[in-house]
CSV table of C-alpha atoms and ligand atoms in Angstrom, one decimal:
chain,number,residue,atom,x,y,z
A,1,MET,CA,20.9,-18.2,2.6
A,2,THR,CA,18.1,-20.2,4.0
A,3,GLN,CA,15.7,-18.4,6.4
A,4,MET,CA,15.4,-14.6,6.4
A,5,ARG,CA,13.3,-12.1,8.3
A,6,TYR,CA,11.4,-9.7,6.2
A,7,ALA,CA,9.6,-6.4,7.1
A,8,VAL,CA,6.7,-4.8,5.2
A,9,PRO,CA,6.1,-1.2,6.2
A,10,CYS,CA,2.5,-0.1,5.6
A,11,LEU,CA,0.3,2.9,6.1
A,12,PHE,CA,-1.0,3.1,9.7
A,13,GLY,CA,-4.2,1.2,10.0
A,14,LEU,CA,-3.4,-1.3,7.3
A,15,GLU,CA,-1.1,-3.6,9.3
A,16,GLY,CA,-3.8,-6.2,10.0
A,17,LEU,CA,-4.8,-6.4,6.3
A,18,ALA,CA,-1.2,-6.7,5.2
A,19,ALA,CA,-0.7,-9.5,7.8
A,20,GLU,CA,-3.8,-11.2,6.5
A,21,GLU,CA,-2.4,-11.1,3.0
A,22,LEU,CA,0.9,-12.6,4.1
A,23,ARG,CA,-0.8,-15.4,6.0
A,24,ARG,CA,-2.8,-16.2,2.8
A,25,LEU,CA,0.5,-16.4,1.0
A,26,GLU,CA,1.5,-18.9,3.6
A,27,MET,CA,4.4,-16.9,4.9
A,28,GLU,CA,5.9,-17.9,8.2
A,29,ASN,CA,5.8,-16.2,11.6
A,30,VAL,CA,3.7,-13.2,10.5
A,31,GLN,CA,3.7,-10.6,13.1
A,32,ALA,CA,1.9,-7.2,12.8
A,33,GLU,CA,3.4,-4.2,14.6
A,34,ASN,CA,2.7,-0.5,14.5
A,35,GLY,CA,3.4,0.6,10.9
A,36,ARG,CA,5.0,-2.7,9.7
A,37,VAL,CA,4.5,-6.4,9.4
A,38,LEU,CA,7.3,-8.9,9.9
A,39,PHE,CA,7.5,-12.4,8.4
A,40,SER,CA,10.0,-15.1,7.7
A,41,GLY,CA,10.8,-17.2,4.7
A,42,GLY,CA,13.5,-18.4,2.3
A,43,PRO,CA,14.7,-16.3,-0.7
A,44,GLU,CA,11.8,-17.6,-2.8
A,45,ALA,CA,9.4,-15.9,-0.4
A,46,LEU,CA,10.7,-12.5,-1.7
A,47,PRO,CA,9.4,-12.6,-5.4
A,48,ARG,CA,6.1,-14.0,-4.1
A,49,ALA,CA,5.6,-11.3,-1.5
A,50,LEU,CA,6.6,-8.5,-4.0
A,51,THR,CA,4.4,-9.9,-6.7
A,52,TRP,CA,1.2,-10.4,-4.6
A,53,LEU,CA,1.1,-7.8,-1.8
A,54,ARG,CA,-1.7,-5.3,-2.3
A,55,THR,CA,-1.6,-3.3,0.9
A,56,GLY,CA,2.1,-3.2,1.9
A,57,GLU,CA,4.3,-0.3,0.9
A,58,ARG,CA,7.5,-2.3,0.3
A,59,VAL,CA,9.4,-5.4,1.2
A,60,LEU,CA,12.6,-5.1,3.2
A,61,ILE,CA,15.1,-7.7,4.3
A,62,VAL,CA,16.0,-7.3,8.0
A,63,LEU,CA,19.9,-7.4,8.0
A,64,ALA,CA,20.5,-6.5,11.7
A,65,GLU,CA,18.8,-5.2,14.8
A,66,PHE,CA,20.8,-3.9,17.8
A,67,PRO,CA,20.8,-1.3,20.5
A,68,ALA,CA,22.3,2.0,19.3
A,69,SER,CA,22.2,5.0,21.7
A,70,THR,CA,25.6,6.3,20.6
A,71,PHE,CA,27.3,6.6,17.2
A,72,GLU,CA,29.9,4.1,18.3
A,73,GLU,CA,27.2,1.5,18.9
A,74,LEU,CA,25.6,2.3,15.6
A,75,PHE,CA,29.0,2.0,13.8
A,76,GLN,CA,29.8,-1.3,15.4
A,77,GLY,CA,26.4,-2.8,14.8
A,78,VAL,CA,26.6,-2.1,11.1
A,79,CYS,CA,30.2,-3.5,11.0
A,80,ARG,CA,28.8,-6.8,12.4
A,81,ALA,CA,25.9,-7.0,9.9
A,82,PRO,CA,26.1,-9.8,7.3
A,83,LEU,CA,26.4,-7.4,4.4
A,84,VAL,CA,28.7,-9.6,2.3
A,85,ASP,CA,25.9,-12.2,2.0
A,86,PHE,CA,23.7,-9.7,0.2
A,87,ILE,CA,25.9,-7.0,-1.5
A,88,PRO,CA,28.4,-8.0,-4.2
A,89,ARG,CA,31.8,-6.4,-4.5
A,90,ASP,CA,30.7,-3.8,-7.1
A,91,GLY,CA,27.3,-3.2,-5.6
A,92,ALA,CA,26.3,0.5,-4.9
A,93,PHE,CA,24.9,0.8,-1.3
A,94,PRO,CA,23.3,4.2,-0.7
A,95,VAL,CA,21.8,4.7,2.8
A,96,LYS,CA,18.5,6.3,3.8
A,97,GLY,CA,16.4,6.1,6.9
A,98,SER,CA,14.6,7.7,9.8
A,99,CYS,CA,15.0,8.4,13.5
A,100,LEU,CA,12.1,8.6,16.0
A,101,ASP,CA,12.2,9.0,19.8
A,102,SER,CA,15.9,8.1,20.1
A,103,ARG,CA,19.0,9.7,21.4
A,104,LEU,CA,20.5,9.7,17.9
A,105,MET,CA,18.0,11.9,16.1
A,106,SER,CA,20.1,13.4,13.2
A,107,VAL,CA,19.2,11.4,10.0
A,108,PRO,CA,22.2,12.8,8.0
A,109,ASP,CA,24.7,12.0,10.8
A,110,CYS,CA,23.3,8.4,11.1
A,111,GLN,CA,23.4,8.0,7.3
A,112,ALA,CA,27.1,9.1,7.2
A,113,ILE,CA,28.0,6.7,10.1
A,114,ILE,CA,26.2,3.8,8.5
A,115,LYS,CA,27.7,4.4,5.1
A,116,LYS,CA,31.2,4.5,6.7
A,117,ALA,CA,30.6,1.3,8.7
A,118,ALA,CA,29.1,-0.5,5.7
A,119,ALA,CA,32.1,0.5,3.6
A,120,ARG,CA,34.4,-0.8,6.3
A,121,ASN,CA,32.4,-4.1,6.6
A,122,LEU,CA,32.4,-4.8,2.9
A,123,GLY,CA,35.9,-3.6,2.3
A,124,ALA,CA,37.2,-6.0,4.9
A,125,ALA,CA,35.1,-8.9,3.4
A,126,TYR,CA,36.3,-8.3,-0.2
A,127,GLY,CA,39.9,-7.2,0.7
A,128,LEU,CA,39.4,-3.8,-0.9
A,129,THR,CA,40.3,-0.3,0.5
A,130,TRP,CA,38.0,1.4,-2.0
A,131,LEU,CA,34.7,-0.1,-3.2
A,132,PRO,CA,33.8,0.8,-6.8
A,133,GLU,CA,30.0,0.9,-6.4
A,134,THR,CA,29.6,0.6,-10.1
A,135,GLY,CA,27.2,-2.3,-10.1
A,136,ALA,CA,23.5,-2.6,-9.3
A,137,THR,CA,22.0,-0.6,-6.4
A,138,PHE,CA,21.5,-2.2,-3.0
A,139,GLN,CA,19.6,0.4,-1.0
A,140,LEU,CA,20.3,0.2,2.7
A,141,GLN,CA,17.6,1.6,4.9
A,142,PHE,CA,17.7,2.2,8.7
A,143,ALA,CA,15.2,2.9,11.4
A,144,LEU,CA,16.2,4.2,14.8
A,145,PHE,CA,13.4,3.8,17.2
A,146,HIS,CA,13.6,4.0,21.0
A,147,ASP,CA,17.4,3.7,20.8
A,148,ARG,CA,17.3,0.5,18.7
A,149,ALA,CA,18.6,0.4,15.2
A,150,THR,CA,17.2,-1.8,12.5
A,151,LEU,CA,19.2,-2.1,9.3
A,152,TYR,CA,17.3,-3.3,6.2
A,153,LEU,CA,18.0,-4.0,2.5
A,154,ASP,CA,15.2,-2.7,0.3
A,155,ALA,CA,14.0,-5.3,-2.2
A,156,THR,CA,11.4,-3.2,-3.8
A,157,GLY,CA,12.7,-0.1,-5.7
A,158,PRO,CA,9.8,2.2,-6.3
A,159,GLY,CA,7.1,1.6,-3.7
A,160,LEU,CA,4.7,-1.2,-4.1
A,161,HIS,CA,1.9,1.3,-4.6
A,162,LYS,CA,3.5,2.0,-8.0
A,163,ARG,CA,1.7,-0.7,-9.9
A,164,GLY,CA,2.6,0.9,-13.2
A,165,TYR,CA,-0.9,1.8,-14.4
A,166,ARG,CA,-1.2,5.3,-13.1
A,167,ALA,CA,1.5,7.3,-14.8
A,168,VAL,CA,-0.7,10.3,-14.7
A,169,GLY,CA,-2.9,11.0,-11.6
A,170,ASN,CA,-5.6,13.6,-11.2
A,171,GLU,CA,-5.5,16.2,-8.4
A,172,ALA,CA,-5.9,14.0,-5.4
A,173,PRO,CA,-5.4,10.4,-6.3
A,174,LEU,CA,-5.8,7.8,-3.6
A,175,ARG,CA,-2.7,5.6,-3.0
A,176,GLU,CA,-3.2,2.3,-4.7
A,177,THR,CA,-2.3,0.4,-1.5
A,178,LEU,CA,-5.1,2.3,0.4
A,179,ALA,CA,-7.6,1.8,-2.4
A,180,ALA,CA,-6.8,-2.0,-2.3
A,181,ALA,CA,-7.2,-2.0,1.5
A,182,LEU,CA,-10.7,-0.4,1.2
A,183,VAL,CA,-11.7,-3.1,-1.3
A,184,LEU,CA,-10.3,-5.9,0.9
A,185,LEU,CA,-12.1,-4.4,4.0
A,186,SER,CA,-15.4,-4.7,2.1
A,187,ARG,CA,-14.7,-8.4,1.4
A,188,TYR,CA,-15.6,-7.8,-2.3
A,189,ARG,CA,-14.6,-10.8,-4.3
A,190,GLY,CA,-16.2,-10.0,-7.7
A,191,ARG,CA,-19.7,-11.3,-7.1
A,192,GLU,CA,-21.8,-8.1,-6.4
A,193,THR,CA,-22.1,-4.9,-8.3
A,194,PHE,CA,-19.2,-2.6,-7.4
A,195,PHE,CA,-19.4,1.2,-7.8
A,196,ASP,CA,-17.2,4.2,-7.1
A,197,PRO,CA,-19.2,7.4,-7.9
A,198,PHE,CA,-16.2,9.7,-7.2
A,199,CYS,CA,-13.7,7.6,-9.2
A,200,GLY,CA,-11.1,10.4,-10.1
A,201,SER,CA,-8.2,8.5,-11.8
A,202,GLY,CA,-10.0,5.2,-11.2
A,203,THR,CA,-7.8,3.8,-8.5
A,204,ILE,CA,-10.6,2.1,-6.4
A,205,PRO,CA,-12.4,0.4,-9.3
A,206,ILE,CA,-9.1,-0.7,-10.8
A,207,GLU,CA,-7.9,-2.2,-7.5
A,208,ALA,CA,-11.4,-3.9,-7.2
A,209,ALA,CA,-11.0,-5.4,-10.7
A,210,LEU,CA,-7.5,-6.7,-9.9
A,211,ILE,CA,-8.9,-8.3,-6.8
A,212,ALA,CA,-12.0,-9.7,-8.6
A,213,LYS,CA,-9.8,-11.4,-11.2
A,214,ASN,CA,-7.1,-12.2,-8.6
A,215,GLN,CA,-4.5,-10.5,-10.8
A,216,ALA,CA,-1.3,-10.0,-8.8
A,217,PRO,CA,-0.6,-6.3,-8.6
A,218,GLY,CA,3.1,-6.7,-9.1
A,219,LEU,CA,2.9,-8.9,-12.2
A,220,ARG,CA,3.5,-6.1,-14.6
A,221,ARG,CA,6.4,-4.3,-13.0
A,222,ARG,CA,10.1,-4.8,-12.0
A,223,PHE,CA,11.7,-4.8,-8.6
A,224,ALA,CA,15.1,-3.9,-7.1
A,225,ALA,CA,15.6,-7.5,-6.0
A,226,GLU,CA,15.7,-8.7,-9.6
A,227,ALA,CA,19.4,-7.5,-9.5
A,228,PHE,CA,20.2,-9.6,-6.4
A,229,PRO,CA,22.7,-12.2,-7.6
A,230,TRP,CA,21.8,-14.6,-4.8
A,231,LEU,CA,18.1,-14.8,-5.8
A,232,PRO,CA,17.8,-17.3,-8.6
A,233,GLU,CA,16.0,-16.4,-11.8
A,234,SER,CA,13.8,-19.5,-11.3
A,235,ALA,CA,12.3,-18.0,-8.1
A,236,TRP,CA,11.0,-15.0,-10.2
A,237,ARG,CA,9.8,-17.3,-13.0
A,238,GLN,CA,7.9,-19.5,-10.5
A,239,ALA,CA,6.3,-16.5,-8.7
A,240,ARG,CA,5.1,-15.1,-12.1
A,241,GLU,CA,3.8,-18.4,-13.4
A,242,GLU,CA,1.9,-19.0,-10.1
A,243,ALA,CA,0.4,-15.5,-10.5
A,244,ARG,CA,-0.7,-16.1,-14.1
A,245,ASP,CA,-2.1,-19.5,-13.1
A,246,ARG,CA,-4.2,-18.1,-10.3
A,247,GLU,CA,-5.9,-15.4,-12.4
A,248,PHE,CA,-9.7,-15.8,-13.0
A,249,HIS,CA,-11.5,-14.7,-16.1
A,250,GLY,CA,-15.0,-14.1,-15.0
A,251,GLN,CA,-17.8,-11.6,-15.6
A,252,TYR,CA,-17.9,-8.6,-13.3
A,253,ARG,CA,-20.0,-5.5,-12.9
A,254,ILE,CA,-17.6,-2.8,-11.9
A,255,LEU,CA,-18.6,0.8,-12.4
A,256,GLY,CA,-16.9,4.2,-11.9
A,257,SER,CA,-18.1,7.7,-12.4
A,258,ASP,CA,-17.0,11.2,-11.8
A,259,ILE,CA,-18.4,14.7,-12.4
A,260,ASP,CA,-15.3,15.6,-14.3
A,261,GLU,CA,-15.1,14.4,-17.9
A,262,ASN,CA,-11.3,14.5,-17.9
A,263,ALA,CA,-11.2,12.3,-14.8
A,264,VAL,CA,-13.4,9.8,-16.6
A,265,SER,CA,-11.1,9.6,-19.6
A,266,LEU,CA,-8.1,9.3,-17.4
A,267,ALA,CA,-9.6,6.5,-15.3
A,268,ALA,CA,-10.5,4.6,-18.5
A,269,ALA,CA,-6.9,5.0,-19.8
A,270,ASN,CA,-5.5,3.9,-16.4
A,271,ALA,CA,-7.7,0.8,-16.4
A,272,ARG,CA,-6.6,-0.2,-19.9
A,273,LYS,CA,-3.0,0.2,-18.7
A,274,ALA,CA,-3.7,-2.1,-15.7
A,275,GLY,CA,-5.1,-4.8,-18.0
A,276,VAL,CA,-8.7,-4.4,-16.7
A,277,GLY,CA,-10.0,-1.9,-19.2
A,278,ASP,CA,-12.7,-4.4,-20.4
A,279,LEU,CA,-13.9,-5.1,-16.8
A,280,ILE,CA,-14.9,-1.5,-15.8
A,281,GLU,CA,-17.5,0.8,-17.2
A,282,PHE,CA,-16.7,4.5,-16.6
A,283,HIS,CA,-19.1,7.4,-17.2
A,284,ARG,CA,-19.7,11.0,-16.3
A,285,ALA,CA,-22.3,11.7,-13.5
A,286,ASP,CA,-23.0,13.8,-10.5
A,287,ALA,CA,-22.9,11.4,-7.6
A,288,THR,CA,-25.5,13.4,-5.6
A,289,ARG,CA,-28.1,13.1,-8.4
A,290,GLU,CA,-27.6,9.9,-10.4
A,291,PRO,CA,-29.6,6.9,-9.2
A,292,LEU,CA,-27.5,4.0,-8.1
A,293,PRO,CA,-27.4,0.9,-10.5
A,294,ASP,CA,-30.4,-1.4,-10.2
A,295,GLN,CA,-28.7,-4.3,-8.5
A,296,ALA,CA,-27.5,-3.4,-5.1
A,297,GLY,CA,-23.9,-4.1,-4.2
A,298,ILE,CA,-20.8,-2.4,-2.7
A,299,LEU,CA,-20.1,1.3,-3.0
A,300,ILE,CA,-16.6,2.5,-2.1
A,301,ALA,CA,-15.4,6.1,-2.6
A,302,ASN,CA,-13.3,8.9,-1.3
A,303,PRO,CA,-15.3,12.0,-2.0
A,304,PRO,CA,-13.4,15.3,-2.1
A,305,TYR,CA,-12.3,16.7,1.2
A,306,GLY,CA,-11.3,20.3,1.6
A,307,GLU,CA,-8.2,21.3,3.5
A,308,ARG,CA,-8.8,25.1,3.2
A,309,MET,CA,-11.9,26.6,4.8
A,310,MET,CA,-13.9,27.3,1.6
A,311,GLU,CA,-13.1,23.9,0.2
A,312,ARG,CA,-14.0,22.3,3.5
A,313,GLN,CA,-17.4,24.0,3.6
A,314,SER,CA,-18.1,22.9,0.0
A,315,ALA,CA,-17.1,19.3,0.9
A,316,GLN,CA,-19.4,19.4,3.9
A,317,ARG,CA,-22.3,20.5,1.6
A,318,LEU,CA,-21.5,17.7,-0.7
A,319,TYR,CA,-21.6,15.1,2.1
A,320,THR,CA,-25.1,16.4,3.1
A,321,ALA,CA,-26.3,16.2,-0.5
A,322,LEU,CA,-24.8,12.7,-0.8
A,323,GLY,CA,-26.3,11.5,2.5
A,324,ARG,CA,-29.8,12.7,1.3
A,325,HIS,CA,-29.3,10.9,-2.0
A,326,LEU,CA,-27.8,7.6,-0.8
A,327,ARG,CA,-30.0,7.1,2.2
A,328,GLY,CA,-33.0,6.5,0.0
A,329,GLN,CA,-31.3,3.7,-1.9
A,330,ALA,CA,-31.8,0.3,-0.4
A,331,GLY,CA,-29.4,-2.6,-0.1
A,332,TRP,CA,-26.1,-1.0,-0.8
A,333,ARG,CA,-23.1,-1.4,1.5
A,334,LEU,CA,-21.3,1.9,1.6
A,335,TYR,CA,-17.6,2.5,2.5
A,336,LEU,CA,-16.8,6.2,2.5
A,337,LEU,CA,-13.3,7.5,3.2
A,338,ALA,CA,-13.3,11.0,4.6
A,339,ALA,CA,-11.0,13.2,6.6
A,340,GLU,CA,-13.8,15.4,8.0
A,341,PRO,CA,-14.2,14.5,11.7
A,342,GLU,CA,-17.9,15.5,11.6
A,343,PHE,CA,-18.6,13.4,8.5
A,344,GLU,CA,-21.5,11.5,10.0
A,345,HIS,CA,-23.2,14.8,11.1
A,346,TYR,CA,-23.1,16.2,7.6
A,347,PHE,CA,-24.0,12.9,5.9
A,348,GLY,CA,-27.0,12.7,8.2
A,349,SER,CA,-26.5,9.3,9.8
A,350,ARG,CA,-24.2,7.4,12.1
A,351,ALA,CA,-22.0,4.8,10.4
A,352,ASP,CA,-22.5,1.1,11.5
A,353,LYS,CA,-18.7,0.7,11.7
A,354,LYS,CA,-15.7,3.1,11.5
A,355,ARG,CA,-12.1,2.3,10.8
A,356,LYS,CA,-9.3,4.8,11.3
A,357,LEU,CA,-6.9,5.0,8.4
A,358,TYR,CA,-4.2,7.3,7.1
A,359,ASN,CA,-4.2,8.7,3.6
A,360,GLY,CA,-0.5,9.7,3.6
A,361,ARG,CA,-0.3,11.9,6.7
A,362,ILE,CA,-4.0,12.8,6.7
A,363,GLN,CA,-6.0,11.0,9.3
A,364,CYS,CA,-9.3,9.7,7.9
A,365,ASN,CA,-12.0,7.3,8.8
A,366,CYS,CA,-13.7,4.7,6.6
A,367,TYR,CA,-17.4,5.1,7.4
A,368,MET,CA,-19.2,1.9,6.8
A,369,TYR,CA,-23.0,1.7,6.3
A,370,LEU,CA,-23.9,-1.9,6.2
A,371,PRO,CA,-27.7,-2.5,6.0
A,372,GLY,CA,-28.9,-5.9,7.0
A,373,GLN,CA,-25.5,-7.2,8.1
A,374,ASN,CA,-24.5,-8.6,11.5
A,375,LYS,CA,-22.7,-5.4,12.4
A,376,GLY,CA,-20.6,-6.6,15.3
A,377,GLY,CA,-20.7,-3.3,17.0
A,378,ARG,CA,-19.1,0.1,16.2
A,379,LYS,CA,-15.3,0.3,16.3
B,401,SAM,C1,-10.6,12.8,-3.8
B,401,SAM,S1,-11.0,12.7,-5.5
B,401,SAM,C2,-11.1,10.9,-5.8
B,401,SAM,C3,-9.8,10.3,-6.1
B,401,SAM,C4,-9.9,8.9,-6.6
B,401,SAM,N1,-10.2,7.9,-5.6
B,401,SAM,C5,-8.5,8.6,-7.3
B,401,SAM,O1,-7.9,7.7,-6.8
B,401,SAM,O2,-8.1,9.3,-8.2
B,401,SAM,C6,-12.6,13.2,-5.6
B,401,SAM,C7,-13.3,13.1,-7.0
B,401,SAM,O3,-14.6,13.5,-6.8
B,401,SAM,C8,-15.0,14.2,-8.0
B,401,SAM,N2,-16.3,14.9,-7.7
B,401,SAM,C9,-16.5,16.1,-7.0
B,401,SAM,N3,-17.8,16.3,-6.9
B,401,SAM,C10,-18.5,15.3,-7.5
B,401,SAM,C11,-19.8,15.0,-7.6
B,401,SAM,N4,-20.8,15.8,-7.2
B,401,SAM,N5,-20.1,13.9,-8.3
B,401,SAM,C12,-19.2,13.0,-8.8
B,401,SAM,N6,-17.9,13.3,-8.6
B,401,SAM,C13,-17.5,14.4,-8.0
B,401,SAM,C14,-13.8,15.1,-8.3
B,401,SAM,O4,-13.9,15.4,-9.7
B,401,SAM,C15,-12.7,14.1,-8.0
B,401,SAM,O5,-12.2,13.4,-9.1
């Protein structure tokens, strides 16, 4: 196995950042599309991508791509895929996937056809009429889009947002990949003061600390691809050694606060679990009253947003109070993630830049207030 094509699905709006991360890792032929980024590389690219990616949701190996507007085309396409190069004779190969804007729109039917075709394909390759599936799991994943099928092998296991530090979340924790994306958007590299005054379970300051010290987010977890027999143990060792070698051990000023005492304790516990407990100071405070720290820096937060009417009104009142409070404080660059379409109205000023992002299925904007910067126009 020499060169392979990989796909990194990501939350809508994060494709550009994930592509930038992959280019920094010196991956080849990086190509951002809607909802995913493709790249090429040998098998050793896989442990590096899994260990380092902050904004991608998972890493998949592209096994085959072909037109499939009928079940027969789908079946034959999977029969031709090079499954035997990836799945050993005892490997379990469950199938999951999605259909969008295609003639084949039944996920369970496509799943059943792909399972049958994969069993036929592997059975013929191994000379077996019945495949035991007693070994490690090789999760097959498919996507049908505009009558084209893509068949993938998942290399990740639990999604990449599961860094392992947030076993317990608070009520509305931000996905780790999105928190990292906000920090990358701000270009924070550990030099300025960093503050999240609505820290909840601590995701944003923790991701900021991981970025400041260049700690690979996947260093402390395991991946499905560790069971792939064709991926040498040395590739994992090298990726992890590289990650440890690249860590910095500097002094940072990273702060998080929340009005809820329980959230503050939870955030501190999560930071310790992530290995950055000594880098972040957490405290209890009302973000609409507490003065910002003396030295200006970067403030990133996702304040509460209400989905029900009453909650929405109280979120709107909070944005107004926050706007009044923050507008008086000079020098800070603010990055506020909110789903409220009239956020700028309630906050009381127009953002210098806006970026559309998705928090799961909820469409949000990151409102950026960037005093004294070359703003490059509103997006
Ligand atoms: C959407 S959650 C933030 C989630 C967080 N980013 C995480 O990943 O867990 C909003 C947080 O704001 C806190 N909060 C609400 N009103 C506040 C206020 N006036 N000052 C500070 N924190 C407040 C809530 O307790 C909650 O933890």
